[in-house]
Amino acid sequence: MSLPKVSHLPPLRLLSSIHNPHLLLCSIAPPSVPRRTLSQSGYRRPGKTRDDRLPWQKIDFDFWKGVEGIKKHFKLLKQELTDPLIGPEGKPILEHMKEQNRVVWEFRGPESLAGWTVSCDKEIGGQSEVYLKLGRNDTCFLYGTLNSAPPKDGETRYSGYCTMRSKQSLASFDRKKHFDWSSFNTLHLRIRGDGRPWMINIATENYFSHQKDDLYTYFLFTRGGPYWQDVKIPFSKFFITHRGRIHDQQHPLWLDKINTIGFTLGDKADGPFQLEIDFIGVCKDYAHTEDFAYEMYKRNPTA
C-alpha cells in the first residue's frame, strides 16, 4: 500500500479536510498505523460501543439542574463554616474527646445505597455478575455470581472478581472530603456472609500520581450460617498493595485522610455468593497497642 500525500488529494476533498480533522488524519495515516487508532483516542472496553461525538457534545446542558447544584453547594459551604464553631466535625469538644465508637456507614434505607458502587469483570468482558440491594432487615445485601473464565479477547489472561466500593465524599463545589480516623485504631464491622474470604481495601489521599492505585488491604473471613458476626480489624494489620501486588516498602495506614473503603471477592471459587453488611464503623481499642504489624528490613544496613 502506497502512502498517500496531501498534495495529491483532489481540491474539493482537501478543502473539506480542513473542516473535518478525521478526514485529514485518515488521508495522511502511515501504513503501519491502523486508521481507526487516529479517529479515536483512549481505551475502549470490549463490547462497548464507540462514541465519536466531540467533547462539547458530550456535556449535558441543563439550566435548572445547574441552579439546583448551586443551591446544594452553597448549603454545604454554609455547613462547613458553621460546624467548626460548634466543635471538631460539628460536635462539642467534650463529646469529640470522649468518643470511643463511630458508625461511618449505616444502611437504613434505599438512599443509603446511593453512596456505593459495584463492579465486576463483566466490564472487561468477563462473565461474573454482582448486584446490590437493600436487605429485608434494612441492611446492605451484596450478591451475585463469580466466574473466573477469562474473556476471549486475546489480551486478558485472568478474570473473576466482584467488588463493592464507597463513593468519594465531596464537600462544597466538588472538593474532596476526607474521613479523619486518627482518634481510632480499629475497624469495626457487623456482617453475615457465606463462608467466602474477602479483601477489605481502604484508599487514602496520595501526594503523587503514581500512587493513585495504592490501597491498604487486609483479609475478611466470613463464617457462613445464619448468625451475624462482629469483626474488629486493627488498622495496624493493613498492608499496602498496588493493583493486587504487595509493596516491598510498607508503612502504617494514614488515618487522617481516608477516602473510600471497598470489599473485593476473587477466591477463584466459581458460583453464587452473598455478603450482608449491617454497619461499618471505627472504634478505639485500648487493649491494642501495636503500631504496625510488619517488620521492615533494610537491604544494605550499615554496621
Coordinates of C-alpha atoms in Angstrom, one line a residue:
M1 CA 0.0 0.0 0.0
S2 CA 1.5 3.3 -1.0
L3 CA 1.5 6.3 1.3
P4 CA -1.0 8.9 0.1
K5 CA 0.1 12.5 0.1
V6 CA -2.0 15.6 1.0
S7 CA -0.8 17.4 -2.2
H8 CA -2.2 14.5 -4.4
L9 CA -5.7 14.8 -2.9
P10 CA -8.5 16.3 -5.0
P11 CA -9.0 20.0 -4.3
L12 CA -12.6 19.5 -3.0
R13 CA -11.5 16.8 -0.7
L14 CA -8.5 18.8 0.5
L15 CA -10.8 21.8 1.3
S16 CA -13.3 19.6 3.2
S17 CA -10.5 18.1 5.2
I18 CA -9.8 21.5 6.8
H19 CA -13.2 21.4 8.4
N20 CA -13.1 17.6 9.0
P21 CA -10.0 16.7 11.0
H22 CA -10.9 13.0 10.9
L23 CA -10.7 13.0 7.1
L24 CA -7.3 14.8 7.2
L25 CA -5.9 12.3 9.7
C26 CA -7.1 9.3 7.7
S27 CA -5.6 10.8 4.5
I28 CA -2.0 11.0 5.9
A29 CA -2.1 7.9 8.0
P30 CA 1.1 5.8 7.6
P31 CA 0.7 2.2 6.5
S32 CA 1.9 0.7 9.9
V33 CA -0.7 2.6 12.0
P34 CA -4.4 1.5 11.7
R35 CA -6.6 4.4 10.7
R36 CA -9.1 3.6 13.5
T37 CA -6.4 4.5 16.1
L38 CA -6.3 8.0 14.7
S39 CA -10.0 8.6 14.7
Q40 CA -10.5 7.5 18.4
S41 CA -8.2 8.0 21.4
G42 CA -8.3 6.3 24.7
Y43 CA -9.0 2.7 25.8
R44 CA -12.4 1.2 25.0
R45 CA -13.5 -1.9 26.9
P46 CA -14.5 -4.9 24.8
G47 CA -18.2 -4.8 23.9
K48 CA -18.6 -1.1 24.5
T49 CA -19.9 0.9 21.5
R50 CA -17.8 3.7 20.0
D51 CA -18.6 7.3 20.9
D52 CA -17.4 9.7 18.1
R53 CA -19.1 12.8 19.5
L54 CA -17.0 15.9 20.1
P55 CA -16.1 16.7 23.7
W56 CA -18.5 19.7 23.9
Q57 CA -21.3 17.5 22.5
K58 CA -21.0 15.1 25.5
I59 CA -21.8 17.8 28.0
D60 CA -25.4 17.7 29.3
F61 CA -26.6 21.3 29.4
D62 CA -29.4 21.9 31.9
F63 CA -30.1 25.3 33.3
W64 CA -32.4 24.3 36.2
K65 CA -30.1 21.4 37.1
G66 CA -27.3 23.9 37.4
V67 CA -29.4 26.2 39.7
E68 CA -30.1 23.3 42.0
G69 CA -26.4 22.4 42.0
I70 CA -25.5 25.9 43.1
K71 CA -28.0 25.8 45.9
K72 CA -26.7 22.5 47.1
H73 CA -23.0 23.6 47.1
F74 CA -23.8 26.9 49.0
K75 CA -25.7 24.8 51.6
L76 CA -22.7 22.6 52.0
L77 CA -20.4 25.6 52.2
K78 CA -22.6 27.1 55.0
Q79 CA -22.3 23.8 56.9
E80 CA -18.5 23.8 56.5
L81 CA -18.3 27.3 58.0
T82 CA -20.7 26.7 60.9
D83 CA -19.5 23.2 62.1
P84 CA -16.1 24.4 63.4
L85 CA -17.9 26.9 65.6
I86 CA -19.6 24.0 67.4
G87 CA -16.5 21.8 67.7
P88 CA -14.4 19.3 65.7
E89 CA -16.5 17.8 62.9
G90 CA -19.6 19.7 64.2
K91 CA -19.5 18.0 67.6
P92 CA -18.9 19.6 71.0
I93 CA -15.3 19.3 72.2
L94 CA -16.1 17.1 75.2
E95 CA -18.2 14.7 73.1
H96 CA -15.4 14.5 70.5
M97 CA -12.7 13.8 73.1
K98 CA -14.8 11.0 74.8
E99 CA -15.9 9.4 71.6
Q100 CA -15.0 5.7 71.6
N101 CA -17.0 4.4 68.7
R102 CA -18.3 5.9 65.5
V103 CA -20.6 4.5 62.8
V104 CA -19.4 5.7 59.5
W105 CA -21.7 3.8 57.1
E106 CA -25.1 2.5 58.2
F107 CA -27.7 1.0 55.8
R108 CA -31.2 2.0 56.9
G109 CA -32.9 2.9 53.6
P110 CA -32.6 2.9 49.8
E111 CA -30.9 6.3 49.9
S112 CA -28.0 4.8 51.9
L113 CA -27.1 2.6 49.0
A114 CA -26.6 5.7 46.7
G115 CA -23.1 6.2 48.2
W116 CA -21.9 2.9 46.9
T117 CA -20.9 1.4 43.6
V118 CA -20.4 -2.2 42.4
S119 CA -18.3 -3.6 39.6
C120 CA -17.1 -6.9 38.3
D121 CA -15.1 -8.5 35.5
K122 CA -18.1 -8.1 33.2
E123 CA -16.8 -4.6 32.4
I124 CA -13.7 -6.2 30.8
G125 CA -15.6 -9.0 29.0
G126 CA -15.9 -11.4 31.9
Q127 CA -18.9 -13.4 33.0
S128 CA -19.3 -12.5 36.6
E129 CA -22.3 -10.7 37.9
V130 CA -22.8 -8.5 41.0
Y131 CA -25.8 -6.7 42.4
L132 CA -26.5 -4.5 45.4
K133 CA -29.9 -4.1 47.1
L134 CA -31.4 -3.3 50.5
G135 CA -31.9 -6.5 52.6
R136 CA -35.1 -7.4 54.4
N137 CA -33.5 -6.3 57.7
D138 CA -32.5 -2.8 56.4
T139 CA -29.0 -4.0 55.6
C140 CA -26.7 -3.8 52.6
F141 CA -27.1 -7.0 50.6
L142 CA -24.4 -7.8 48.1
Y143 CA -24.9 -10.8 45.9
G144 CA -24.1 -12.3 42.5
T145 CA -22.2 -15.0 40.7
L146 CA -18.4 -15.3 40.4
N147 CA -17.0 -16.7 37.2
S148 CA -13.2 -16.9 36.7
A149 CA -13.3 -17.7 33.0
P150 CA -11.3 -15.0 31.1
P151 CA -12.8 -13.2 28.2
K152 CA -11.9 -14.4 24.7
D153 CA -10.4 -11.2 23.5
G154 CA -6.8 -12.4 23.1
E155 CA -5.5 -9.9 25.7
T156 CA -7.0 -10.6 29.1
R157 CA -5.4 -13.6 30.9
Y158 CA -7.0 -13.5 34.3
S159 CA -10.6 -12.8 35.4
G160 CA -13.0 -13.5 38.1
Y161 CA -13.6 -10.6 40.6
C162 CA -16.5 -8.7 42.1
T163 CA -16.2 -5.6 44.2
M164 CA -18.1 -3.0 46.1
R165 CA -16.7 0.4 46.9
S166 CA -17.9 3.5 48.6
K167 CA -18.0 6.7 46.6
Q168 CA -15.7 9.6 47.3
S169 CA -17.2 12.0 49.8
L170 CA -17.4 15.5 48.4
A171 CA -17.5 18.9 50.1
S172 CA -18.9 22.1 48.6
F173 CA -18.0 22.7 44.9
D174 CA -17.0 19.1 44.4
R175 CA -13.9 19.3 46.6
K176 CA -12.7 16.0 48.2
K177 CA -13.8 15.4 51.7
H178 CA -11.7 13.0 53.8
F179 CA -12.5 10.9 56.9
D180 CA -10.3 11.6 59.9
W181 CA -9.9 8.4 61.9
S182 CA -6.8 9.3 63.8
S183 CA -8.6 9.1 67.1
F184 CA -9.4 5.4 66.5
N185 CA -7.2 2.3 65.9
T186 CA -9.7 -0.5 64.9
L187 CA -12.2 -1.1 62.0
H188 CA -15.5 -2.5 63.3
L189 CA -18.0 -4.3 61.0
R190 CA -21.1 -6.3 61.6
I191 CA -21.5 -8.7 58.7
R192 CA -23.1 -12.0 57.7
G193 CA -21.5 -14.0 54.8
D194 CA -21.5 -17.4 53.2
G195 CA -18.0 -18.5 54.3
R196 CA -16.0 -16.9 51.4
P197 CA -12.9 -14.9 52.1
W198 CA -13.0 -11.2 51.1
M199 CA -10.5 -8.4 50.9
I200 CA -11.0 -5.1 52.6
N201 CA -9.5 -2.2 50.7
I202 CA -9.0 1.3 52.2
A203 CA -8.0 4.2 49.9
T204 CA -6.3 7.3 51.2
E205 CA -5.3 10.6 49.7
N206 CA -2.0 10.3 47.9
Y207 CA 0.5 13.0 47.1
F208 CA 1.8 11.6 43.8
S209 CA 0.0 10.5 40.7
H210 CA 1.8 7.1 40.5
Q211 CA 0.2 6.2 43.9
K212 CA -3.4 6.6 42.8
D213 CA -3.8 2.8 42.6
D214 CA -2.3 2.1 46.1
L215 CA -4.7 0.5 48.6
Y216 CA -4.4 -0.6 52.2
T217 CA -5.6 -4.2 52.3
Y218 CA -6.5 -6.9 54.8
F219 CA -8.5 -10.1 54.8
L220 CA -12.1 -10.5 55.9
F221 CA -13.1 -14.1 56.7
T222 CA -16.8 -14.8 56.9
R223 CA -18.1 -17.8 58.9
G224 CA -21.3 -18.6 56.9
G225 CA -24.5 -19.6 58.5
P226 CA -27.5 -17.5 59.8
Y227 CA -25.7 -15.7 62.6
W228 CA -24.2 -12.3 62.5
Q229 CA -20.5 -11.8 63.3
D230 CA -18.8 -8.7 64.7
V231 CA -15.4 -8.2 63.1
K232 CA -12.7 -5.9 64.5
I233 CA -9.6 -5.4 62.5
P234 CA -6.8 -3.2 63.9
F235 CA -5.6 -0.6 61.4
S236 CA -2.0 -1.8 62.1
K237 CA -2.8 -5.0 60.2
F238 CA -3.4 -3.3 56.9
F239 CA -0.6 -3.5 54.3
I240 CA -0.1 -1.6 51.0
T241 CA -0.9 -3.1 47.7
H242 CA -0.7 -1.8 44.1
R243 CA -3.1 -3.4 41.6
G244 CA -3.1 -6.6 43.6
R245 CA 0.6 -6.8 44.3
I246 CA 2.1 -6.2 47.8
H247 CA 4.6 -3.4 48.1
D248 CA 8.2 -4.0 49.2
Q249 CA 8.1 -0.9 51.3
Q250 CA 5.3 -0.8 53.9
H251 CA 4.2 1.8 56.3
P252 CA 1.2 2.2 58.6
L253 CA -2.2 3.4 57.3
W254 CA -2.6 7.2 57.1
L255 CA -5.8 7.6 59.2
D256 CA -6.2 11.4 58.8
K257 CA -7.1 11.3 55.1
I258 CA -9.3 8.3 54.4
N259 CA -11.2 8.5 51.0
T260 CA -13.0 5.2 50.4
I261 CA -13.5 1.7 51.6
G262 CA -14.2 -1.4 49.5
F263 CA -14.8 -5.1 49.5
T264 CA -13.4 -7.4 46.8
L265 CA -14.1 -11.1 46.1
G266 CA -11.7 -13.1 43.9
D267 CA -11.2 -16.5 45.5
K268 CA -11.4 -18.4 42.2
A269 CA -14.4 -20.5 43.5
D270 CA -16.9 -20.1 40.8
G271 CA -20.6 -19.9 41.9
P272 CA -23.0 -17.7 43.7
F273 CA -22.0 -15.5 46.7
Q274 CA -23.6 -13.1 49.1
L275 CA -22.5 -10.7 51.8
E276 CA -24.7 -8.8 54.1
I277 CA -23.4 -5.7 56.0
D278 CA -25.3 -4.0 58.9
F279 CA -22.8 -1.2 59.6
I280 CA -19.2 -0.1 59.1
G281 CA -17.6 1.8 61.8
V282 CA -14.4 2.6 63.8
C283 CA -13.6 2.2 67.4
K284 CA -10.9 2.8 70.0
D285 CA -9.5 -0.4 71.5
Y286 CA -7.3 0.4 74.4
A287 CA -6.1 -3.2 74.7
H288 CA -4.4 -2.9 71.2
T289 CA -1.1 -1.1 71.5
E290 CA 0.6 -2.2 68.3
D291 CA 1.7 0.5 65.9
F292 CA 2.5 -1.6 62.8
A293 CA 2.3 -5.4 62.4
Y294 CA 5.0 -5.8 59.8
E295 CA 8.8 -5.5 60.3
M296 CA 10.7 -3.8 57.6
Y297 CA 14.2 -4.9 56.7
K298 CA 17.0 -2.8 55.2
R299 CA 18.6 -4.1 52.1
N300 CA 22.1 -2.7 52.9
P301 CA 22.2 -2.0 56.6
T302 CA 25.1 0.0 57.9
A303 CA 27.2 -1.6 60.7

